[in-house]
PDB file of C-alpha atoms in Angstrom:
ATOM      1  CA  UNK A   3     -18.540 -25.667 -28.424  1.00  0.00           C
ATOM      2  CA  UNK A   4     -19.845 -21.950 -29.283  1.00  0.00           C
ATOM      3  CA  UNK A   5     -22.357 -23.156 -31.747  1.00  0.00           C
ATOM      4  CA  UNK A   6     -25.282 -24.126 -29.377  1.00  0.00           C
ATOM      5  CA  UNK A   7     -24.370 -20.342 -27.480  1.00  0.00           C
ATOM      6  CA  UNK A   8     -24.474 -19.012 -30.681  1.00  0.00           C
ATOM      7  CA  UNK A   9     -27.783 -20.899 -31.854  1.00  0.00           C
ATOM      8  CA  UNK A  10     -29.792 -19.910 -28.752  1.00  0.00           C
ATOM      9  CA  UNK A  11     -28.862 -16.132 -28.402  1.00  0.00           C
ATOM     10  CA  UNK A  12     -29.648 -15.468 -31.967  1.00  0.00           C
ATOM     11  CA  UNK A  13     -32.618 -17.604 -31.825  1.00  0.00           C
ATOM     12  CA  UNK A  14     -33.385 -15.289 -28.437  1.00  0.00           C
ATOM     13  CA  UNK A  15     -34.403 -12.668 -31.043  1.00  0.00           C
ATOM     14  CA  UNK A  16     -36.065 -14.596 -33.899  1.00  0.00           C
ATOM     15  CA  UNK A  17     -39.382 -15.243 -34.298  1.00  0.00           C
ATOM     16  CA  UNK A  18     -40.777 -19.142 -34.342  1.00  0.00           C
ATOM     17  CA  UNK A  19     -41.735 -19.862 -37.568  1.00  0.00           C
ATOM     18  CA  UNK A  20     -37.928 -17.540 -38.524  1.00  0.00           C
ATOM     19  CA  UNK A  21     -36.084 -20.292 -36.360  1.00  0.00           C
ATOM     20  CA  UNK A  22     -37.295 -23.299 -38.340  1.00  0.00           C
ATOM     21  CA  UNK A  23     -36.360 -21.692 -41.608  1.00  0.00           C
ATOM     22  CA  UNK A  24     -33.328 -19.552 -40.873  1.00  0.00           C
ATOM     23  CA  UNK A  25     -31.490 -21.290 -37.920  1.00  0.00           C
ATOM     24  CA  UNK A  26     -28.100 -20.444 -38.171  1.00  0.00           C
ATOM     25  CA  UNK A  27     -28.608 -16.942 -39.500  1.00  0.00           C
ATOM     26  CA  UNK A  28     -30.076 -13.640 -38.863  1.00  0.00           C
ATOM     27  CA  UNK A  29     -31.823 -10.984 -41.198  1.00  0.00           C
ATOM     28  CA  UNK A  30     -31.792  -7.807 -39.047  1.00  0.00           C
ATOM     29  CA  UNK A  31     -34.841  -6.370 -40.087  1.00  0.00           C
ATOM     30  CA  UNK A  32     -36.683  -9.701 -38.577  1.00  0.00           C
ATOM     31  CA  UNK A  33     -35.088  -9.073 -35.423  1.00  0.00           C
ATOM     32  CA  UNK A  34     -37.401  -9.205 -32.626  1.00  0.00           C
ATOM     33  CA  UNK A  35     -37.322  -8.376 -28.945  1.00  0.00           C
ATOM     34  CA  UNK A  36     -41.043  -9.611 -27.901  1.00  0.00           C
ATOM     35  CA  UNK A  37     -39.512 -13.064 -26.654  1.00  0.00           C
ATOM     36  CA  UNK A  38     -37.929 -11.621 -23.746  1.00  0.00           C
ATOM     37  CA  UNK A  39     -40.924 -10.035 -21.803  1.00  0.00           C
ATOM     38  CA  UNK A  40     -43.217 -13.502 -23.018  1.00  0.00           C
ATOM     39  CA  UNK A  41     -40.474 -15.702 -21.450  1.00  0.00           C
ATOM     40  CA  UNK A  42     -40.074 -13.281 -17.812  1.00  0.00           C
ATOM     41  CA  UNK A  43     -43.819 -13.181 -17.185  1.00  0.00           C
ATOM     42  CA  UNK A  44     -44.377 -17.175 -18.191  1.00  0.00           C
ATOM     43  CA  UNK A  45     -40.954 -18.388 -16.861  1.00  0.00           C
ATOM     44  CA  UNK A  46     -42.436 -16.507 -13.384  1.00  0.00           C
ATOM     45  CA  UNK A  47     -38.688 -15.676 -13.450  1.00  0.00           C
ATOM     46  CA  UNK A  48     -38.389 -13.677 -10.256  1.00  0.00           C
ATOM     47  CA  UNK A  49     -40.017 -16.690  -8.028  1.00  0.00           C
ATOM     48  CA  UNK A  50     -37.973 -19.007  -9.789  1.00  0.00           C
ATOM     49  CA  UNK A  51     -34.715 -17.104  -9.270  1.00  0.00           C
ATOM     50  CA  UNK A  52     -35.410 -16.698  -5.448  1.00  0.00           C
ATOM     51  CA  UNK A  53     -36.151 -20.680  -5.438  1.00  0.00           C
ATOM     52  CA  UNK A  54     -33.065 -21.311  -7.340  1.00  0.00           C
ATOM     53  CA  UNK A  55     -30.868 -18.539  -5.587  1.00  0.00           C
ATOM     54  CA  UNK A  56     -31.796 -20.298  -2.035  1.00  0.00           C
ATOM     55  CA  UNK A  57     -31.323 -23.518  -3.412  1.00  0.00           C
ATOM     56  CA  UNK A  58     -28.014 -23.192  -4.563  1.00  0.00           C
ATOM     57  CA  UNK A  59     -26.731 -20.618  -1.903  1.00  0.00           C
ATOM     58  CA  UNK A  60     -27.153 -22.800   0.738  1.00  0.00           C
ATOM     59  CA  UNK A  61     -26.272 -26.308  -1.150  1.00  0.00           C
ATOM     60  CA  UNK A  62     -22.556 -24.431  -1.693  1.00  0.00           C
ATOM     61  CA  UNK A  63     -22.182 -22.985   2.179  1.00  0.00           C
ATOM     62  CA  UNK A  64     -22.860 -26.647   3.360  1.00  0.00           C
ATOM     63  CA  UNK A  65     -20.033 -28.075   0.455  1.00  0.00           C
ATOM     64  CA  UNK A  66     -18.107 -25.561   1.312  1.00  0.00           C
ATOM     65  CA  UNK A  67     -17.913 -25.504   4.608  1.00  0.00           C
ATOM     66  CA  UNK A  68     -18.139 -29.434   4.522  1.00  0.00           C
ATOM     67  CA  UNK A  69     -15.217 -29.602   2.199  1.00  0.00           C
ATOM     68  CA  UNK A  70     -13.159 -27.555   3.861  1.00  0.00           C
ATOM     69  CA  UNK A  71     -12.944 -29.697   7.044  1.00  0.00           C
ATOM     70  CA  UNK A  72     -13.342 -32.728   5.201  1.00  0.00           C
ATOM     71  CA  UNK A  73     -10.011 -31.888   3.178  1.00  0.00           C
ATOM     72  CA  UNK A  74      -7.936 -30.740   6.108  1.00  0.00           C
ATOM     73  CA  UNK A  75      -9.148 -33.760   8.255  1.00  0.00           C
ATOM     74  CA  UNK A  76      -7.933 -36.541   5.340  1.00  0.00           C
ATOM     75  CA  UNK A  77      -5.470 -34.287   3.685  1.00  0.00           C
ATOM     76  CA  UNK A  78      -3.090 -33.484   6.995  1.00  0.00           C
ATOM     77  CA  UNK A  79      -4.557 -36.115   9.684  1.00  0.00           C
ATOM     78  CA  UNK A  80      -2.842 -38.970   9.666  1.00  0.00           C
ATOM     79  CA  UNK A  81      -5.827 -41.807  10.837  1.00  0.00           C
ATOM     80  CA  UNK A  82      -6.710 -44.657   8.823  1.00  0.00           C
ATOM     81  CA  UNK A  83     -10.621 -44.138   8.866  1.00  0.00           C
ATOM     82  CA  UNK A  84     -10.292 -41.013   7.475  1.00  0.00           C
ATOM     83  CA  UNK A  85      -8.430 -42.703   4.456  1.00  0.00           C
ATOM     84  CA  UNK A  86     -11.334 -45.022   4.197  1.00  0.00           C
ATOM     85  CA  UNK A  87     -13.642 -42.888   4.709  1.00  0.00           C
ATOM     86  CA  UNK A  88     -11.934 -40.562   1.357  1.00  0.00           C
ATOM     87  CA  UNK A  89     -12.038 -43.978  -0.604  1.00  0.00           C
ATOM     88  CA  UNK A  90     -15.640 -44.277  -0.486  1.00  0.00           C
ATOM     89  CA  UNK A  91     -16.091 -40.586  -1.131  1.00  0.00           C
ATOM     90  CA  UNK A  92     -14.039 -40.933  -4.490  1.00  0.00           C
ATOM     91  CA  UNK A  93     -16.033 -44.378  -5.234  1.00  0.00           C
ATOM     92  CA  UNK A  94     -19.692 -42.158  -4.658  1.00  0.00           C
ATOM     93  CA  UNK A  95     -18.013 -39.942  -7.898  1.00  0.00           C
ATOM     94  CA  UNK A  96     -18.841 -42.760 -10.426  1.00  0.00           C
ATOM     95  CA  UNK A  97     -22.276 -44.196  -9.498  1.00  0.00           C
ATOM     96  CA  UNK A  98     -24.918 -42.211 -11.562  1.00  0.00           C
ATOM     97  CA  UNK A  99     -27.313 -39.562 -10.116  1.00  0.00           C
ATOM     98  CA  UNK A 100     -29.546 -40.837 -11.999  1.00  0.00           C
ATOM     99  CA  UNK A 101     -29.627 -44.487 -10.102  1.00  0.00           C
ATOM    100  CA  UNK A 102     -30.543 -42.732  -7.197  1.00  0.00           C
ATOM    101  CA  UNK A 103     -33.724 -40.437  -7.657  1.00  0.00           C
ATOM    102  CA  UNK A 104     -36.053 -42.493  -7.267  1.00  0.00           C
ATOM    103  CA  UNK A 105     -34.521 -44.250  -3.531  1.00  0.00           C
ATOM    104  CA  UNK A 106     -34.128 -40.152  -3.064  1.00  0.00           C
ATOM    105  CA  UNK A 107     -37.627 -39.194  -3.427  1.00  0.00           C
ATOM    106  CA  UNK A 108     -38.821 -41.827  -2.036  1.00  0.00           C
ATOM    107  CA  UNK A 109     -36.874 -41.172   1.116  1.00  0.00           C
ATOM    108  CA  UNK A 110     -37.758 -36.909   0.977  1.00  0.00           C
ATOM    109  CA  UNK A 111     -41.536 -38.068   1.347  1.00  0.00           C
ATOM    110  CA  UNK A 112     -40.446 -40.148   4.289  1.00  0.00           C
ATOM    111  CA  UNK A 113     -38.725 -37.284   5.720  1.00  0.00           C
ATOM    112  CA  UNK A 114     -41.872 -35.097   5.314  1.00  0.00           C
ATOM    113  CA  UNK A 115     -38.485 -32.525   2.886  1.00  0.00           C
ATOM    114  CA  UNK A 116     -41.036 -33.698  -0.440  1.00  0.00           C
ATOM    115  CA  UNK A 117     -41.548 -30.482  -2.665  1.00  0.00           C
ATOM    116  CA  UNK A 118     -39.469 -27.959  -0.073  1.00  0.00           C
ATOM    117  CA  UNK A 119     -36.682 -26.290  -1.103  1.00  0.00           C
ATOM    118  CA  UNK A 120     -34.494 -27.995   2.358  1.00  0.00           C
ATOM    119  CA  UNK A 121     -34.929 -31.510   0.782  1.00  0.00           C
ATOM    120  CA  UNK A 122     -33.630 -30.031  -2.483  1.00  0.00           C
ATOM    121  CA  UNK A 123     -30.831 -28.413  -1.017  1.00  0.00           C
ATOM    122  CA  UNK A 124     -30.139 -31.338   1.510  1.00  0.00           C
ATOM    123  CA  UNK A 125     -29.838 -33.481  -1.580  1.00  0.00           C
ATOM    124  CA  UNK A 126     -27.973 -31.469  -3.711  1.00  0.00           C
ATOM    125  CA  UNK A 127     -25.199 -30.612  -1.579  1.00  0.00           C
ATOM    126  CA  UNK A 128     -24.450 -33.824  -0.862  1.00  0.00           C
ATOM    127  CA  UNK A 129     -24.300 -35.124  -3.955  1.00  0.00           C
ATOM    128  CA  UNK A 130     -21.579 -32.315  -5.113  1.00  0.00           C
ATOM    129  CA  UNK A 131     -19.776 -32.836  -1.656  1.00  0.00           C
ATOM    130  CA  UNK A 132     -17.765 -35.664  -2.847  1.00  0.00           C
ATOM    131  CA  UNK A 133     -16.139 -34.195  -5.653  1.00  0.00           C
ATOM    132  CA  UNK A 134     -15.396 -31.167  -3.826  1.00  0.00           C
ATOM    133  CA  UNK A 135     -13.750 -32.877  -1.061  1.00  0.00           C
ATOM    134  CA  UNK A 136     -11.726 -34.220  -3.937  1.00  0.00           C
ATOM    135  CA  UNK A 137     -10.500 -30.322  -4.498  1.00  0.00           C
ATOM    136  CA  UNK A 138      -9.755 -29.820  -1.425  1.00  0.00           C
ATOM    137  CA  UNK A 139      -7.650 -32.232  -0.686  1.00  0.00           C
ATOM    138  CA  UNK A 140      -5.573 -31.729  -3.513  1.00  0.00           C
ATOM    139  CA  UNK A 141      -5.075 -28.635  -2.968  1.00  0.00           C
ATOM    140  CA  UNK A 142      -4.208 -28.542   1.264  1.00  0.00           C
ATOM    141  CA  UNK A 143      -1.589 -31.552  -0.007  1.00  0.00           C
ATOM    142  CA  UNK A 144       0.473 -29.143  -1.849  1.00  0.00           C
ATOM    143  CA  UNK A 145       0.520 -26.529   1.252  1.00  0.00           C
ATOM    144  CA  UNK A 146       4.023 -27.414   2.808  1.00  0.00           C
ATOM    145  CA  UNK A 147       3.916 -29.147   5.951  1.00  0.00           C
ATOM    146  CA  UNK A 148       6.654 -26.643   7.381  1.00  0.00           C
ATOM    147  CA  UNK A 149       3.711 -24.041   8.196  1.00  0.00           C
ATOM    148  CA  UNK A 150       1.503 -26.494  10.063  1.00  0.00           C
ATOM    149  CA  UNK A 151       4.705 -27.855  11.794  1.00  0.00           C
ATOM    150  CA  UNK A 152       5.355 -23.928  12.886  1.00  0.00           C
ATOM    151  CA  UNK A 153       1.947 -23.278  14.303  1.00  0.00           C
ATOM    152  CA  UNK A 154       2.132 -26.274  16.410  1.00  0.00           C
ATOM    153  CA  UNK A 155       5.142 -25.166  17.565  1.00  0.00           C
ATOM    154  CA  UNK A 156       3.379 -21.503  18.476  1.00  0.00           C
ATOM    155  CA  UNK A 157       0.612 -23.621  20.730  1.00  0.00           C
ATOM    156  CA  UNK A 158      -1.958 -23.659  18.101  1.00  0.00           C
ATOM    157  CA  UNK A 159      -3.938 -26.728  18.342  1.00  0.00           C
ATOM    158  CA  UNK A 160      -5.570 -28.679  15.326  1.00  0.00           C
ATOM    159  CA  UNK A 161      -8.544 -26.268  14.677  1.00  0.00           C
ATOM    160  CA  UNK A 162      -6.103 -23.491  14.963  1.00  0.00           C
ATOM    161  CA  UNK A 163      -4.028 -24.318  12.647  1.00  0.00           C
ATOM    162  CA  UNK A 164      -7.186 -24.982  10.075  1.00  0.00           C
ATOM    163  CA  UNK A 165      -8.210 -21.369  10.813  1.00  0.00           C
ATOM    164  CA  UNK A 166      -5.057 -19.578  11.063  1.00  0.00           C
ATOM    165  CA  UNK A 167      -2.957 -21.463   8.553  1.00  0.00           C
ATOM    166  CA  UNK A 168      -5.245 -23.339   5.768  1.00  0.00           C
ATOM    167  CA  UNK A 169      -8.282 -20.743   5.346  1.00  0.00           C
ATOM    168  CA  UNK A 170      -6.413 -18.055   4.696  1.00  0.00           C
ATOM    169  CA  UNK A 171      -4.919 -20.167   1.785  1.00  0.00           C
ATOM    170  CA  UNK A 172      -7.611 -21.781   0.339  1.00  0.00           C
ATOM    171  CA  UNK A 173      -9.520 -18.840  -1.546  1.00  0.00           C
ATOM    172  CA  UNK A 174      -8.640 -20.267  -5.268  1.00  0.00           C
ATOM    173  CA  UNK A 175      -9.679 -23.878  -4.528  1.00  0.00           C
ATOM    174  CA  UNK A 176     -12.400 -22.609  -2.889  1.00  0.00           C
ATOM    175  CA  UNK A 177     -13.663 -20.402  -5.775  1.00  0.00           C
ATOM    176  CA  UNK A 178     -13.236 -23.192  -7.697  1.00  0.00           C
ATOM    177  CA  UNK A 179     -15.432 -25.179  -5.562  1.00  0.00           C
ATOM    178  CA  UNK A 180     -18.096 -22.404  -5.777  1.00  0.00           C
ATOM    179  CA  UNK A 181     -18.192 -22.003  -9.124  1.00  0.00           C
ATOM    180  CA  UNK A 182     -18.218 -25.741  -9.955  1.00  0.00           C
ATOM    181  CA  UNK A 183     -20.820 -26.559  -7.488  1.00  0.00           C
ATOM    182  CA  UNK A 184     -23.116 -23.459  -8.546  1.00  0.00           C
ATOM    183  CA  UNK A 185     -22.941 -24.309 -11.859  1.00  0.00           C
ATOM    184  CA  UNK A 186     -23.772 -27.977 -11.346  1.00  0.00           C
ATOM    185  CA  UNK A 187     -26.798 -27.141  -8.900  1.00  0.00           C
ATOM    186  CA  UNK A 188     -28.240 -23.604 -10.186  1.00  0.00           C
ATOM    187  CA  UNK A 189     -28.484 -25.859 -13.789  1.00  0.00           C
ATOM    188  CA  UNK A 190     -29.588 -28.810 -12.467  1.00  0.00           C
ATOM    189  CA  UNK A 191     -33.738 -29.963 -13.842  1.00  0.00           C
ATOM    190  CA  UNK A 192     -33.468 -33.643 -12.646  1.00  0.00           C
ATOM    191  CA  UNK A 193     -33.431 -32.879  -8.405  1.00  0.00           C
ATOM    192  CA  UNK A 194     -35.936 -29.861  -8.786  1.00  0.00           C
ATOM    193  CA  UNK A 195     -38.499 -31.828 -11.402  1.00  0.00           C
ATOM    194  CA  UNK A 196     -38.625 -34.689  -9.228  1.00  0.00           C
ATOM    195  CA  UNK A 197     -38.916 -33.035  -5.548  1.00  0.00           C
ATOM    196  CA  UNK A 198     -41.155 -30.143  -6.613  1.00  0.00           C
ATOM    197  CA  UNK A 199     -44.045 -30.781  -7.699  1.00  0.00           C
ATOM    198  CA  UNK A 200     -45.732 -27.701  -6.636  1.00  0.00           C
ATOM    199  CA  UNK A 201     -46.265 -24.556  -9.227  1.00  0.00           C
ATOM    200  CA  UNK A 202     -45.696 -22.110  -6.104  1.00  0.00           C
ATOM    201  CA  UNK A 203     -41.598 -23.677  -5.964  1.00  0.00           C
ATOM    202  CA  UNK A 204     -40.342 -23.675  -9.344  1.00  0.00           C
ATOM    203  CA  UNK A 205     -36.330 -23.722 -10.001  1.00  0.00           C
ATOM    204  CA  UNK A 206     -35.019 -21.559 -13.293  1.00  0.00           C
ATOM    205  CA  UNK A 207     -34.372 -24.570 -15.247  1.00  0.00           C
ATOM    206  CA  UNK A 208     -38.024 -26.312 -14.920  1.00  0.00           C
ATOM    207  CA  UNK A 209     -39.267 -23.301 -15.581  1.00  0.00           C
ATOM    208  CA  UNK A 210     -37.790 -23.479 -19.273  1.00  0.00           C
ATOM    209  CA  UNK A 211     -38.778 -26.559 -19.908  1.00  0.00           C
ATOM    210  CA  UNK A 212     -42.525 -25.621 -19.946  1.00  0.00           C
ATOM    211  CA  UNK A 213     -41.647 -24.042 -23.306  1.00  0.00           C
ATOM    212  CA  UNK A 214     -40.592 -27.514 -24.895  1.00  0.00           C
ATOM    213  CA  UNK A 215     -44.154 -29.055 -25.045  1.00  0.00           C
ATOM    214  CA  UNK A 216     -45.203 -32.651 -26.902  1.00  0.00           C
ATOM    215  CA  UNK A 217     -47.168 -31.166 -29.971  1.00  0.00           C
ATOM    216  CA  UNK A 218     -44.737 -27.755 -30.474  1.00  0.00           C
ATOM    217  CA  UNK A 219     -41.627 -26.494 -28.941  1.00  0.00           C
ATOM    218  CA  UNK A 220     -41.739 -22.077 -29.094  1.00  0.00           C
ATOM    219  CA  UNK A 221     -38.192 -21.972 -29.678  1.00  0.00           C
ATOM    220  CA  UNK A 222     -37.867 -18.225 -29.379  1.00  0.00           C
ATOM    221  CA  UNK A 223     -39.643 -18.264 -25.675  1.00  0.00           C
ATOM    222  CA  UNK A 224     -36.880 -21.091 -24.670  1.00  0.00           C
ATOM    223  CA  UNK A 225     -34.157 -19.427 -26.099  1.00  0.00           C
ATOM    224  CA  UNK A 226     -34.997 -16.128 -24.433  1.00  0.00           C
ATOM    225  CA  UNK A 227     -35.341 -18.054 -20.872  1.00  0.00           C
ATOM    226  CA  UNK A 228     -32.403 -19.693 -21.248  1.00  0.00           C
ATOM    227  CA  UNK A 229     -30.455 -16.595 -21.463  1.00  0.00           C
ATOM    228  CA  UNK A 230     -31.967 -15.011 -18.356  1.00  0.00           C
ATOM    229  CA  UNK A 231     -31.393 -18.607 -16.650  1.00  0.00           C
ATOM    230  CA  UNK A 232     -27.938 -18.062 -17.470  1.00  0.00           C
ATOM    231  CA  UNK A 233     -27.009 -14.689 -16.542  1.00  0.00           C
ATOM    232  CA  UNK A 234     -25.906 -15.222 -13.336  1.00  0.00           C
ATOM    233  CA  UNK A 235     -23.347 -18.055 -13.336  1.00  0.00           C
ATOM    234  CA  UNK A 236     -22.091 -16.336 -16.538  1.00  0.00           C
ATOM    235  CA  UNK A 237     -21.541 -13.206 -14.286  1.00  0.00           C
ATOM    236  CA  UNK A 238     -20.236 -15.570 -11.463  1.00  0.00           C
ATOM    237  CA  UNK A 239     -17.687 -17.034 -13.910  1.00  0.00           C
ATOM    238  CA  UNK A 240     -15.869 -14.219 -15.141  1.00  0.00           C
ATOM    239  CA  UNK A 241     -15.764 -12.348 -11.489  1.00  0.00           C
ATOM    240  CA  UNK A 242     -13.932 -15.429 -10.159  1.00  0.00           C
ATOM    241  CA  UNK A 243     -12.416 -16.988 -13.292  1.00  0.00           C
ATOM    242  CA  UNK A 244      -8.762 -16.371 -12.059  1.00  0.00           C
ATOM    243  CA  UNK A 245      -9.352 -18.255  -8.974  1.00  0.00           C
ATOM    244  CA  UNK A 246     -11.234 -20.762 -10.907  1.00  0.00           C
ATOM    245  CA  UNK A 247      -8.018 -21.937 -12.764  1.00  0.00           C
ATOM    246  CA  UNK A 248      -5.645 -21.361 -10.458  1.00  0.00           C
ATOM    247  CA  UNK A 249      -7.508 -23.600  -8.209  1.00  0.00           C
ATOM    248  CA  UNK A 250      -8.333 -26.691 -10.396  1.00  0.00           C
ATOM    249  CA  UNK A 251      -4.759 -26.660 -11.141  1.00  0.00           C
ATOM    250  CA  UNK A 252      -3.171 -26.791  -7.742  1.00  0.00           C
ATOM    251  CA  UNK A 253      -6.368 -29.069  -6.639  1.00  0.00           C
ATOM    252  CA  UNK A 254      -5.042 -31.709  -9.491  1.00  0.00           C
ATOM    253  CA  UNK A 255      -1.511 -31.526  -8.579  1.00  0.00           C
ATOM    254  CA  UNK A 256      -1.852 -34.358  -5.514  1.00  0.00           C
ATOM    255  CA  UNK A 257      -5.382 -35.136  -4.962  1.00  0.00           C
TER     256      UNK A 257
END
């Protein structure tokens, strides 16, 4: 599991032509730092961050938000199209992303959302939207039906009770969401290299592929963008890691 981490941040500060014949180790007087300035100014790093930041901001306040209601409508509502509708949501969870890009694009150019960043988004959060609806569910069936029961009791009506009783509760599933969702979209090549096309809308992750060409692959230039790709959901990660775990284990109790 460490070895590929391992075999891209040393390679991060190797030269090419030290890569192909050294890969797994490291002489530090061939240490080299040149990679990282090549692979900022060619990535076009800060454009593609702001694409990619906006991307996946917005693709996790619509899940989230989404979810939230979602889960608290088929988790505590007790209607039968809401159970139907929560069947077809789990069913969405194993049919292949990949199935669907082309019916996808071909629908964004309809749309006029074909290479801007709301098709993207638009896309993208719905496709995570199941699974996190999944999470939340699980997670507002373990809440004991006692507090609901209480607020009603107090005059609180159904949207009351979401806001006063379940949001206040929800913060580890909901990191967990966040994390899990921002992961999946801020990595994600297959959306961005298929809805933009333009050079002036980049994400992160089709930026590093520019460095893995047909004839030669600089390894060092990848390597070095893959580590500034990653900064920021590594950073994400260990600020909410608690909430992470404690949420994907409550989430799995009863979903």
């Amino acid at each position: 599991m460490l070895m590929p981490v391992y075999y891209f941040v040393i390679g991060a500060f190797k030269s090419r032509m030290d890569i192909i014949k050294h890969p797994f180790s490291i002489d530090l007087e061939l240490i080299t730092t040149k990679n990282f300035p090549y692979a900022f100014k060619h990535l076009n790093y800060l454009n593609a961050m702001k694409n990619t930041t906006i991307i996946t901001g917005f693709s996790l306040l619509i899940v989230v938000i989404s979810a939230s209601l979602a889960g608290y409508a088929i988790a505590r509502i007790n209607r039968k199209i809401f159970q139907l509708y929560y069947g077809a949501l789990v069913a969405m969870m194993v049919i292949p992303f990949i199935g669907c890009v082309i019916p996808l694009t071909v629908m964004s150019v309809h749309l006029h959302l074909y290479n801007h960043l709301i098709g993207c988004i638009f896309i993208q959060a719905t496709w995570n939207l199941p699974f996190a609806i999944f999470l939340f569910v699980g997670f507002m069936k373990t809440i004991p039906k006692e507090l609901e029961e209480a607020a009603y009791l107090d005059g609180c009506s159904t949207f009351q009770v979401y806001q006063k009783v379940f949001l206040p509760m929800l913060k580890p599933v909901t990191a967990t969401c966040c994390i899990r969702t921002g992961v999946m979209v801020w990595n994600d090549y297959l959306v961005s290299s298929a809805l933009l096309s333009s050079n002036q809308t980049p994400t992160l992750m089709v930026g590093v592929q520019q460095f893995f060409g047909s004839r030669a692959t600089e390894f060092g230039y990848a390597f070095a963008s893959i580590i500034f790709s990653s900064l920021p959901m590594v950073i994400l990660f260990l600020l909410m890691q608690k909430n992470f775990i404690k949420g994907l284990a409550a989430g799995a109790v009863k979903a």
